[in-house]
Amino acid sequence: MEPSTEDKEKWMQGALTLAEEAFQVGEVPVGCVIVLNNSRIIASGRNKTNETLNGTRHAEFEAIDSIMSNITSLAKEIGANTDSVNPFDVFSKCDLYVTVEPCLMCASALRHIRIRKVYFGCGNERFGGCGSVLNIHQDLSICSVENKDEPTYEVESGIFKEEAIMMLRRFYLRENERGVPSAPNPKKKNNRILKPIE
Amino acid sequence: MGKCNNSEEVDVFVAQIDPKEASASLKMLGSLFPLPESLGHLKRIRKDAQQTSLLITQTSDQITQDSILSILENNNFKLKDNTLSIAKVSKYPPVTREQLNEWKACWPMSFHEPRKEAPIEFTDSDLTEIEGFLDLVNTTANDAPGSKGQLSIAAAIIDPKTSQVISVCRDNRHRHPLQHAVMQAIAAVAEKERERRESKSDPVTTRKRKSLDSDESVIGNAPYLGDSEDEGGDGYLCTGLDAYLSREPCAMCSMALLHSRIRRVFYEEPRKDGGLGSAYKIHVHPNLNHKFAAFRIERK
């Protein structure tokens, strides 16, 4: 069942709060929440690549790992078999709300876990795997017969898009002013200004 | 217009505009006369003290000056005077800084400093070493008994300068759908680096320094073994490191290697859903911000 606009905005607001938290600690401001059956947030995450020194610790991975550490009780909650827990029973009832389009890595990870649907705020021209650079979310050539093993998933974009973009702009502007790089050795970009959304 | 000293040039139409119109004009030009990919190295605009010129389009038999002017006029394009002139520009992108400096005299171009390429020709001793690391990976992959349901897949990350094995991990997706061998191996490199930093720095100052403005050597994103300090590494986790995999990585793992700025990847078994040689060619994708060399190793 499709969530109402009100619901979608409520969940994305949660993702934005996480992105803001990332901004506050100097991480690239991307946040996400995972919602079970459109009823409640069962996990949230934000970018942690600087803190962990690991460039793969994107918000999505943080949230998915938090679900995996709690998978037995979540399986129980949805009435799935708890003798041998199958995480896909849980993930296939989950939607992801993330402020920025998942990168290729995360787009592929979301196929692996069999997410139900992905909602994102703004696109990601540089890394996006759900339409911008590649269409990993819909690529039938990488799944096994009948689309069962790693099913494709639908995406919907644009929920609080402006807020997500402005947060990224504020972040890169600040990095520029402080001289604290987001990339270890960034190219000089002295002409950055905070552009309003057109 | 300056002279290119360039053996191969092409003719393009250029027009003068008011500098205030530049940004609006550029936007419109991109949709009216998109540049072919082969001329993607050319800047669309040239500014100097006297004038601002736009590169409109390449000259050809199919299009006349008048037809271009009428297209521009119909789109309310504001030229300074209603004429076009012809300029010679470099047909090819510069591959060295010297070429850029020489050729940009006729028209400005973008230039991408070539990365120091990892060697792609191997000596016999290189090949012996590569096979040795693949043997290590295969041994790890097939390590009996493993836990129930564990797949025979493994990954190793190696420092080629010292031939040191930094991490070698077996696949764990039977317990966690995202703990593929590559992800495990990258996480293990990060873990080692965090430990190294903790042991290196005085614990008291470390705690004090855990703020945004702290010393880069404490929380910055420096590469394994502090390469950035002495060898000019660019500060990402796997800069200068090689990965050895029992099979071609999926898209997730390929992009994880790219995010970590791996130098080279060697794998044995190709996969139809593979992110490198097979489905996506992520290691050389033109839109992504890092490229690495990938090799599929066939053994007799």
Coordinates of C-alpha atoms in Angstrom, one line a residue:
Chain A
M1 CA 0.0 0.0 0.0
E2 CA 1.3 3.4 -1.0
P3 CA 2.1 5.7 1.9
S4 CA 0.2 9.1 1.9
T5 CA 2.1 12.2 1.1
E6 CA 1.9 13.1 4.7
D7 CA 3.5 9.9 5.7
K8 CA 6.3 10.2 3.2
E9 CA 7.1 13.7 4.4
K10 CA 7.1 12.5 8.0
W11 CA 9.6 9.7 7.3
M12 CA 11.8 11.9 5.1
Q13 CA 11.8 14.5 7.9
G14 CA 13.4 11.8 10.0
A15 CA 16.1 11.3 7.4
L16 CA 16.8 15.0 7.3
T17 CA 17.3 15.1 11.0
L18 CA 20.0 12.4 10.6
A19 CA 21.6 14.4 7.8
E20 CA 21.7 17.5 10.0
E21 CA 23.4 15.4 12.7
A22 CA 26.0 14.4 10.1
F23 CA 26.5 18.0 9.2
Q24 CA 27.1 18.9 12.8
V25 CA 29.9 16.4 13.2
G26 CA 31.6 17.2 9.9
E27 CA 30.4 14.3 7.8
V28 CA 28.9 14.7 4.4
P29 CA 25.2 15.4 5.3
V30 CA 23.3 12.4 4.1
G31 CA 20.8 10.7 6.4
C32 CA 18.2 7.9 6.1
V33 CA 15.5 5.9 7.9
I34 CA 14.1 2.5 7.2
V35 CA 10.4 2.1 7.8
L36 CA 8.7 -1.2 8.4
N37 CA 5.3 -1.7 6.7
N38 CA 4.8 2.1 6.6
S39 CA 4.2 1.9 10.4
R40 CA 7.4 2.8 12.2
I41 CA 11.0 3.6 11.8
I42 CA 13.1 0.5 12.7
A43 CA 16.5 1.9 11.9
S44 CA 18.2 5.1 11.0
G45 CA 21.7 6.1 9.8
R46 CA 23.9 8.9 8.7
N47 CA 27.2 9.1 6.9
K48 CA 30.2 8.0 9.0
T49 CA 33.0 7.8 6.5
N50 CA 35.4 10.2 8.3
E51 CA 34.8 8.8 11.8
T52 CA 35.4 5.2 10.7
L53 CA 38.1 6.0 8.1
N54 CA 36.0 3.7 5.9
G55 CA 34.7 5.3 2.7
T56 CA 31.9 2.6 2.5
R57 CA 30.2 3.7 5.7
H58 CA 27.3 5.5 4.1
A59 CA 24.0 6.2 5.9
E60 CA 22.3 3.2 4.3
F61 CA 24.9 0.8 5.6
E62 CA 24.6 2.2 9.1
A63 CA 20.9 1.7 9.1
I64 CA 21.0 -1.8 7.5
D65 CA 23.6 -3.0 10.0
S66 CA 21.4 -1.7 12.8
I67 CA 18.5 -3.8 11.5
M68 CA 20.8 -6.9 11.2
S69 CA 21.8 -6.6 14.8
N70 CA 18.2 -6.7 15.8
I71 CA 16.9 -9.1 13.1
T72 CA 15.5 -11.9 15.3
S73 CA 13.1 -9.7 17.2
L74 CA 12.1 -7.9 14.0
A75 CA 11.3 -11.2 12.3
K76 CA 9.3 -12.2 15.4
E77 CA 7.4 -8.9 15.2
I78 CA 6.3 -9.6 11.6
G79 CA 5.4 -13.2 12.4
A80 CA 8.2 -14.7 10.3
N81 CA 10.0 -17.9 11.1
T82 CA 12.4 -17.3 13.9
D83 CA 13.9 -20.8 14.0
S84 CA 16.2 -19.9 11.1
V85 CA 15.8 -16.2 10.6
N86 CA 15.7 -15.0 7.0
P87 CA 16.6 -11.3 6.9
F88 CA 14.8 -10.9 3.6
D89 CA 11.5 -11.6 5.3
V90 CA 12.0 -8.3 7.1
F91 CA 13.7 -6.2 4.4
S92 CA 11.1 -7.0 1.8
K93 CA 8.5 -5.2 4.0
C94 CA 10.7 -2.2 4.4
D95 CA 11.0 1.1 2.6
L96 CA 14.1 3.3 2.7
Y97 CA 13.9 7.1 3.0
V98 CA 17.2 8.8 2.2
T99 CA 18.0 12.5 1.7
V100 CA 20.2 11.9 -1.4
E101 CA 20.0 9.3 -4.2
P102 CA 21.9 6.1 -3.2
C103 CA 25.3 5.8 -4.8
L104 CA 26.1 2.7 -7.0
M105 CA 27.4 0.8 -4.0
C106 CA 24.3 1.5 -1.9
A107 CA 21.9 1.0 -4.9
S108 CA 23.4 -2.5 -5.3
A109 CA 23.3 -3.2 -1.6
L110 CA 19.6 -2.4 -1.6
R111 CA 19.1 -5.0 -4.3
H112 CA 21.0 -7.5 -2.1
I113 CA 18.8 -7.0 0.9
R114 CA 15.6 -6.9 -1.3
I115 CA 14.3 -3.6 -0.1
R116 CA 10.7 -2.9 -1.1
K117 CA 10.9 0.7 -2.2
V118 CA 13.3 3.7 -2.0
Y119 CA 12.3 7.3 -1.6
F120 CA 15.0 9.9 -2.0
G121 CA 15.2 13.7 -1.8
C122 CA 17.7 14.9 -4.4
G123 CA 19.6 13.2 -7.2
N124 CA 23.3 12.4 -7.1
E125 CA 24.9 13.3 -10.4
R126 CA 28.3 12.1 -9.4
F127 CA 27.6 8.7 -7.9
G128 CA 23.9 7.9 -8.1
G129 CA 22.9 4.3 -8.8
C130 CA 19.2 4.9 -9.1
G131 CA 19.1 6.8 -12.4
S132 CA 21.8 9.4 -12.4
V133 CA 24.9 7.4 -13.3
L134 CA 23.5 3.9 -13.6
N135 CA 20.1 2.2 -13.2
I136 CA 21.1 -0.5 -10.7
H137 CA 17.7 -0.5 -9.0
Q138 CA 15.9 -1.6 -12.3
D139 CA 18.6 -3.7 -14.0
L140 CA 17.1 -7.0 -14.9
S141 CA 20.4 -8.4 -16.2
I142 CA 21.9 -8.8 -12.8
C143 CA 19.2 -10.8 -11.1
S144 CA 18.4 -14.4 -11.4
V145 CA 15.4 -16.0 -13.1
E146 CA 12.0 -14.5 -12.4
N147 CA 13.4 -11.5 -10.6
K148 CA 13.2 -13.3 -7.3
D149 CA 16.7 -13.5 -6.0
E150 CA 17.6 -9.8 -6.1
P151 CA 14.3 -8.1 -7.1
T152 CA 14.4 -4.7 -8.8
Y153 CA 12.9 -1.9 -6.7
E154 CA 10.9 1.2 -7.5
V155 CA 12.2 4.7 -6.5
E156 CA 10.5 7.9 -6.0
S157 CA 12.4 11.2 -5.8
G158 CA 11.9 14.8 -4.8
I159 CA 10.6 14.6 -1.3
F160 CA 12.2 17.6 0.5
K161 CA 14.6 17.8 -2.4
E162 CA 15.5 21.5 -1.7
E163 CA 16.3 20.8 1.9
A164 CA 18.6 18.0 1.0
I165 CA 20.4 20.1 -1.6
M166 CA 20.7 23.1 0.7
M167 CA 22.3 20.9 3.4
L168 CA 24.9 19.7 0.9
R169 CA 25.6 23.2 -0.3
R170 CA 26.0 24.5 3.3
F171 CA 28.4 21.6 4.0
Y172 CA 30.6 22.2 1.0
L173 CA 30.6 25.9 1.6
R174 CA 31.7 25.5 5.2
E175 CA 34.4 23.0 4.3
N176 CA 35.7 25.6 1.8
E177 CA 35.7 28.4 4.4
R178 CA 37.3 26.4 7.1
G179 CA 39.8 24.7 4.9
V180 CA 38.8 21.5 6.4
P181 CA 38.5 19.2 3.5
S182 CA 35.7 16.7 3.0
A183 CA 37.9 14.9 0.5
P184 CA 41.4 14.4 1.9
N185 CA 43.1 16.5 -0.6
P186 CA 40.5 18.5 -2.4
K187 CA 41.0 20.7 -5.4
K188 CA 40.7 24.4 -4.6
K189 CA 37.3 25.8 -5.1
N190 CA 37.4 29.3 -3.8
N191 CA 34.5 30.6 -5.8
R192 CA 31.8 28.7 -3.9
I193 CA 28.9 30.7 -2.8
L194 CA 25.6 29.6 -1.2
K195 CA 23.2 29.6 -4.1
P196 CA 19.5 29.6 -3.3
I197 CA 17.4 27.0 -5.0
E198 CA 16.1 28.3 -8.3
Chain B
M1 CA 43.3 34.9 -31.8
G2 CA 46.5 33.3 -30.8
K3 CA 48.2 30.6 -32.8
C4 CA 47.9 27.0 -31.7
N5 CA 51.1 25.5 -33.1
N6 CA 49.0 22.4 -33.3
S7 CA 49.0 20.1 -36.2
E8 CA 45.3 19.3 -36.0
E9 CA 42.7 22.0 -35.8
V10 CA 39.0 22.3 -36.6
D11 CA 37.0 25.4 -37.6
V12 CA 34.2 26.6 -35.3
F13 CA 31.9 29.6 -35.4
V14 CA 32.3 32.1 -32.6
A15 CA 30.3 35.1 -31.6
Q16 CA 30.8 38.0 -29.2
I17 CA 28.4 38.6 -26.4
D18 CA 28.0 41.0 -23.5
P19 CA 29.6 39.4 -20.4
K20 CA 26.4 40.0 -18.5
E21 CA 24.6 37.6 -20.8
A22 CA 27.3 34.9 -20.4
S23 CA 25.6 32.6 -18.0
A24 CA 22.1 32.7 -19.6
S25 CA 23.7 32.3 -23.1
L26 CA 25.8 29.3 -22.0
K27 CA 22.7 27.5 -20.7
M28 CA 20.8 28.1 -23.9
L29 CA 23.7 27.2 -26.1
G30 CA 24.0 23.8 -24.5
S31 CA 20.5 22.9 -25.7
L32 CA 20.5 24.7 -29.1
F33 CA 24.0 23.6 -30.2
P34 CA 25.3 20.8 -28.0
L35 CA 29.0 20.1 -28.6
P36 CA 29.8 16.6 -29.8
E37 CA 31.6 14.5 -27.3
S38 CA 34.7 14.5 -29.5
L39 CA 35.0 18.3 -28.8
G40 CA 34.2 18.0 -25.1
H41 CA 37.6 19.3 -24.2
L42 CA 36.8 22.8 -25.5
K43 CA 35.5 25.4 -23.2
R44 CA 32.3 27.1 -24.4
I45 CA 33.4 30.6 -23.5
R46 CA 36.5 32.7 -23.9
K47 CA 37.0 35.8 -21.8
D48 CA 39.7 38.3 -22.1
A49 CA 40.1 42.0 -21.3
Q50 CA 38.6 43.1 -24.6
Q51 CA 35.8 40.7 -25.2
T52 CA 33.7 37.7 -24.3
S53 CA 33.3 35.1 -27.1
L54 CA 31.2 32.0 -27.3
L55 CA 31.9 28.9 -29.3
I56 CA 28.6 28.4 -31.2
T57 CA 29.2 25.2 -33.2
Q58 CA 31.6 23.4 -35.5
T59 CA 31.5 24.6 -39.1
S60 CA 30.1 22.1 -41.6
D61 CA 28.5 21.8 -45.0
Q62 CA 25.1 21.2 -43.4
I63 CA 24.8 24.5 -41.7
T64 CA 25.3 28.1 -42.9
Q65 CA 26.1 31.2 -40.9
D66 CA 22.6 32.6 -41.7
S67 CA 20.8 29.6 -40.5
I68 CA 22.7 29.7 -37.2
L69 CA 22.0 33.4 -36.8
S70 CA 18.3 32.9 -37.4
I71 CA 18.2 30.0 -34.9
L72 CA 19.9 32.2 -32.3
E73 CA 17.6 35.1 -33.1
N74 CA 14.5 33.0 -32.8
N75 CA 15.6 32.0 -29.3
N76 CA 16.2 35.6 -28.3
F77 CA 19.9 35.0 -28.0
K78 CA 21.7 38.3 -27.5
L79 CA 24.8 38.7 -29.6
K80 CA 26.9 41.8 -29.4
D81 CA 26.8 42.3 -33.1
N82 CA 24.9 40.1 -35.4
T83 CA 27.8 38.3 -37.0
L84 CA 29.8 35.1 -36.5
S85 CA 33.5 34.6 -37.1
I86 CA 35.4 31.5 -37.7
A87 CA 38.2 30.4 -35.3
K88 CA 40.6 27.5 -35.3
V89 CA 40.6 25.3 -32.2
S90 CA 42.4 22.2 -31.2
K91 CA 40.7 19.0 -32.5
Y92 CA 42.1 16.9 -29.6
P93 CA 42.2 17.3 -25.9
P94 CA 45.7 18.0 -24.5
V95 CA 47.3 15.1 -22.8
T96 CA 50.2 17.0 -21.2
R97 CA 50.4 20.3 -19.5
E98 CA 52.8 21.5 -22.2
Q99 CA 50.2 20.8 -24.9
L100 CA 47.6 22.6 -22.9
N101 CA 49.8 25.7 -22.6
E102 CA 50.6 25.7 -26.2
W103 CA 47.2 24.9 -27.6
K104 CA 45.0 27.0 -25.3
A105 CA 46.3 30.1 -27.1
C106 CA 43.8 29.6 -29.8
W107 CA 40.8 28.5 -27.6
P108 CA 40.6 27.5 -23.9
M109 CA 40.3 23.9 -23.0
S110 CA 39.8 21.8 -20.0
F111 CA 42.7 19.5 -19.0
H112 CA 42.7 16.5 -16.8
E113 CA 46.1 15.7 -15.3
P114 CA 46.7 12.1 -16.1
R115 CA 46.9 9.8 -13.1
K116 CA 50.1 8.1 -12.6
E117 CA 49.1 4.8 -14.3
A118 CA 49.7 1.6 -12.4
P119 CA 51.9 -0.6 -14.5
I120 CA 49.9 -2.9 -16.8
E121 CA 52.9 -4.9 -18.1
F122 CA 54.1 -7.7 -15.8
T123 CA 57.4 -9.3 -15.5
D124 CA 57.7 -13.0 -14.6
S125 CA 58.3 -12.1 -11.0
D126 CA 55.3 -9.8 -10.9
L127 CA 53.2 -12.7 -12.2
T128 CA 54.6 -15.1 -9.7
E129 CA 53.7 -12.6 -6.9
I130 CA 50.2 -12.1 -8.3
E131 CA 49.6 -15.9 -8.5
G132 CA 50.9 -16.2 -4.9
F133 CA 48.3 -13.7 -3.7
L134 CA 45.5 -15.4 -5.6
D135 CA 46.6 -18.7 -4.1
L136 CA 46.3 -17.1 -0.7
V137 CA 42.8 -15.8 -1.5
N138 CA 41.7 -19.2 -2.8
T139 CA 43.1 -21.0 0.2
T140 CA 41.1 -18.6 2.4
A141 CA 38.0 -19.0 0.3
N142 CA 38.1 -22.8 0.6
D143 CA 39.3 -23.0 4.1
A144 CA 37.6 -26.1 5.5
P145 CA 35.3 -26.3 7.2
G146 CA 34.0 -22.7 7.4
S147 CA 30.6 -22.3 9.0
K148 CA 27.4 -23.8 7.6
G149 CA 26.3 -22.1 4.4
Q150 CA 29.5 -20.0 4.0
L151 CA 30.4 -19.4 0.4
S152 CA 33.9 -20.1 -1.0
I153 CA 34.7 -16.5 -1.8
A154 CA 37.6 -14.4 -0.3
A155 CA 39.4 -11.1 -0.8
A156 CA 42.8 -9.7 0.2
I157 CA 44.1 -6.2 0.2
I158 CA 47.9 -5.9 -0.3
D159 CA 50.4 -3.2 -0.2
P160 CA 52.4 -3.7 -3.4
K161 CA 55.4 -1.7 -2.2
T162 CA 56.1 -4.1 0.7
S163 CA 54.1 -7.1 -0.5
Q164 CA 52.5 -7.0 2.9
V165 CA 49.0 -8.6 3.3
I166 CA 47.0 -5.9 5.1
S167 CA 43.7 -7.9 5.2
V168 CA 42.4 -11.1 3.9
C169 CA 38.7 -12.0 4.6
R170 CA 36.3 -14.7 3.7
D171 CA 32.7 -14.0 2.6
N172 CA 30.2 -13.7 5.3
R173 CA 26.9 -13.1 3.4
H174 CA 25.3 -16.2 4.8
R175 CA 25.2 -14.3 8.1
H176 CA 24.7 -10.8 6.8
P177 CA 23.6 -10.1 3.2
L178 CA 26.1 -7.2 2.7
Q179 CA 29.2 -8.8 4.3
H180 CA 30.7 -9.8 1.0
A181 CA 34.4 -10.6 1.2
V182 CA 35.5 -7.2 -0.4
M183 CA 33.4 -5.2 2.1
Q184 CA 35.0 -7.2 5.0
A185 CA 38.5 -6.7 3.6
I186 CA 38.0 -2.9 3.3
A187 CA 36.5 -2.7 6.8
A188 CA 39.5 -4.6 8.1
V189 CA 41.9 -2.1 6.5
A190 CA 40.0 0.7 8.2
E191 CA 40.0 -1.1 11.5
K192 CA 43.8 -1.5 11.3
E193 CA 44.3 2.1 10.5
R194 CA 42.1 3.2 13.4
E195 CA 44.2 1.0 15.7
R196 CA 47.4 2.3 14.3
R197 CA 46.4 5.9 14.9
E198 CA 45.2 5.2 18.4
S199 CA 48.5 3.5 19.4
K200 CA 50.6 6.2 17.7
S201 CA 49.1 9.2 19.4
D202 CA 49.3 10.1 23.0
P203 CA 45.9 9.1 24.5
V204 CA 45.5 12.3 26.4
T205 CA 46.0 14.6 23.4
T206 CA 43.9 12.3 21.2
R207 CA 40.9 12.8 23.4
K208 CA 41.5 16.5 23.5
R209 CA 41.9 16.7 19.7
K210 CA 38.7 14.9 18.8
S211 CA 37.1 18.0 17.4
L212 CA 36.6 19.2 13.9
D213 CA 39.6 21.4 13.8
S214 CA 42.0 18.8 15.2
D215 CA 45.3 17.7 13.8
E216 CA 44.8 15.8 10.6
S217 CA 47.0 13.0 11.8
V218 CA 44.5 12.2 14.5
I219 CA 41.2 12.2 12.7
G220 CA 41.9 13.1 9.1
N221 CA 41.3 10.6 6.4
A222 CA 44.9 9.6 5.8
P223 CA 45.7 6.4 4.0
Y224 CA 47.0 3.2 5.4
L225 CA 50.4 3.6 7.1
G226 CA 50.4 7.3 6.8
D227 CA 51.5 7.5 3.1
S228 CA 50.3 11.0 2.8
E229 CA 53.0 12.3 5.1
D230 CA 56.0 10.8 3.2
E231 CA 54.9 9.6 -0.2
G232 CA 52.3 12.1 -1.4
G233 CA 49.4 9.7 -1.2
D234 CA 46.0 11.5 -1.6
G235 CA 44.7 10.5 1.8
Y236 CA 42.1 7.9 1.0
L237 CA 42.0 4.6 2.7
C238 CA 43.3 2.2 0.0
T239 CA 45.3 4.6 -2.1
G240 CA 48.2 2.7 -3.6
L241 CA 46.9 -0.7 -2.5
D242 CA 45.9 -3.7 -4.6
A243 CA 42.9 -6.1 -4.1
Y244 CA 43.0 -9.8 -5.0
L245 CA 39.6 -11.5 -5.3
S246 CA 38.5 -15.0 -5.9
R247 CA 35.8 -13.8 -8.2
E248 CA 34.6 -10.6 -9.9
P249 CA 33.1 -8.2 -7.4
C250 CA 29.4 -7.2 -7.7
A251 CA 28.4 -3.6 -8.3
M252 CA 28.3 -2.9 -4.5
C253 CA 31.8 -4.2 -4.0
S254 CA 33.2 -2.6 -7.1
M255 CA 32.0 0.8 -6.0
A256 CA 33.3 0.2 -2.5
L257 CA 36.7 -0.4 -4.0
L258 CA 36.3 2.8 -6.0
H259 CA 35.2 4.8 -2.9
S260 CA 38.3 3.5 -1.1
R261 CA 40.5 4.6 -4.1
I262 CA 42.0 1.1 -4.7
R263 CA 44.9 1.1 -7.2
R264 CA 44.5 -2.3 -9.0
V265 CA 42.1 -5.2 -8.7
F266 CA 42.9 -8.8 -9.7
Y267 CA 40.2 -11.4 -9.9
E268 CA 39.7 -14.9 -11.3
E269 CA 36.1 -16.0 -11.9
P270 CA 34.0 -13.6 -14.0
R271 CA 30.4 -13.1 -13.0
K272 CA 27.5 -12.0 -15.2
D273 CA 26.4 -9.5 -12.6
G274 CA 30.0 -8.4 -12.0
G275 CA 30.7 -4.7 -11.6
L276 CA 34.1 -4.6 -13.5
G277 CA 34.7 -6.6 -16.7
S278 CA 31.2 -8.0 -17.1
A279 CA 28.1 -5.8 -16.4
Y280 CA 29.1 -2.3 -15.5
K281 CA 32.8 -1.5 -16.0
I282 CA 32.7 0.7 -12.9
H283 CA 36.6 0.8 -12.8
V284 CA 36.6 2.9 -16.0
H285 CA 33.2 4.6 -15.9
P286 CA 33.6 8.0 -17.4
N287 CA 31.2 9.7 -15.0
L288 CA 32.9 8.5 -11.8
N289 CA 35.7 10.3 -10.0
H290 CA 38.3 7.6 -9.7
K291 CA 39.5 5.0 -12.1
F292 CA 41.5 1.8 -11.4
A293 CA 43.0 -1.0 -13.3
A294 CA 41.2 -4.3 -13.2
F295 CA 42.6 -7.7 -14.4
R296 CA 41.0 -11.0 -14.9
I297 CA 43.5 -13.7 -14.3
E298 CA 43.2 -16.9 -16.3
R299 CA 45.3 -19.8 -15.0
K300 CA 46.1 -23.1 -16.7

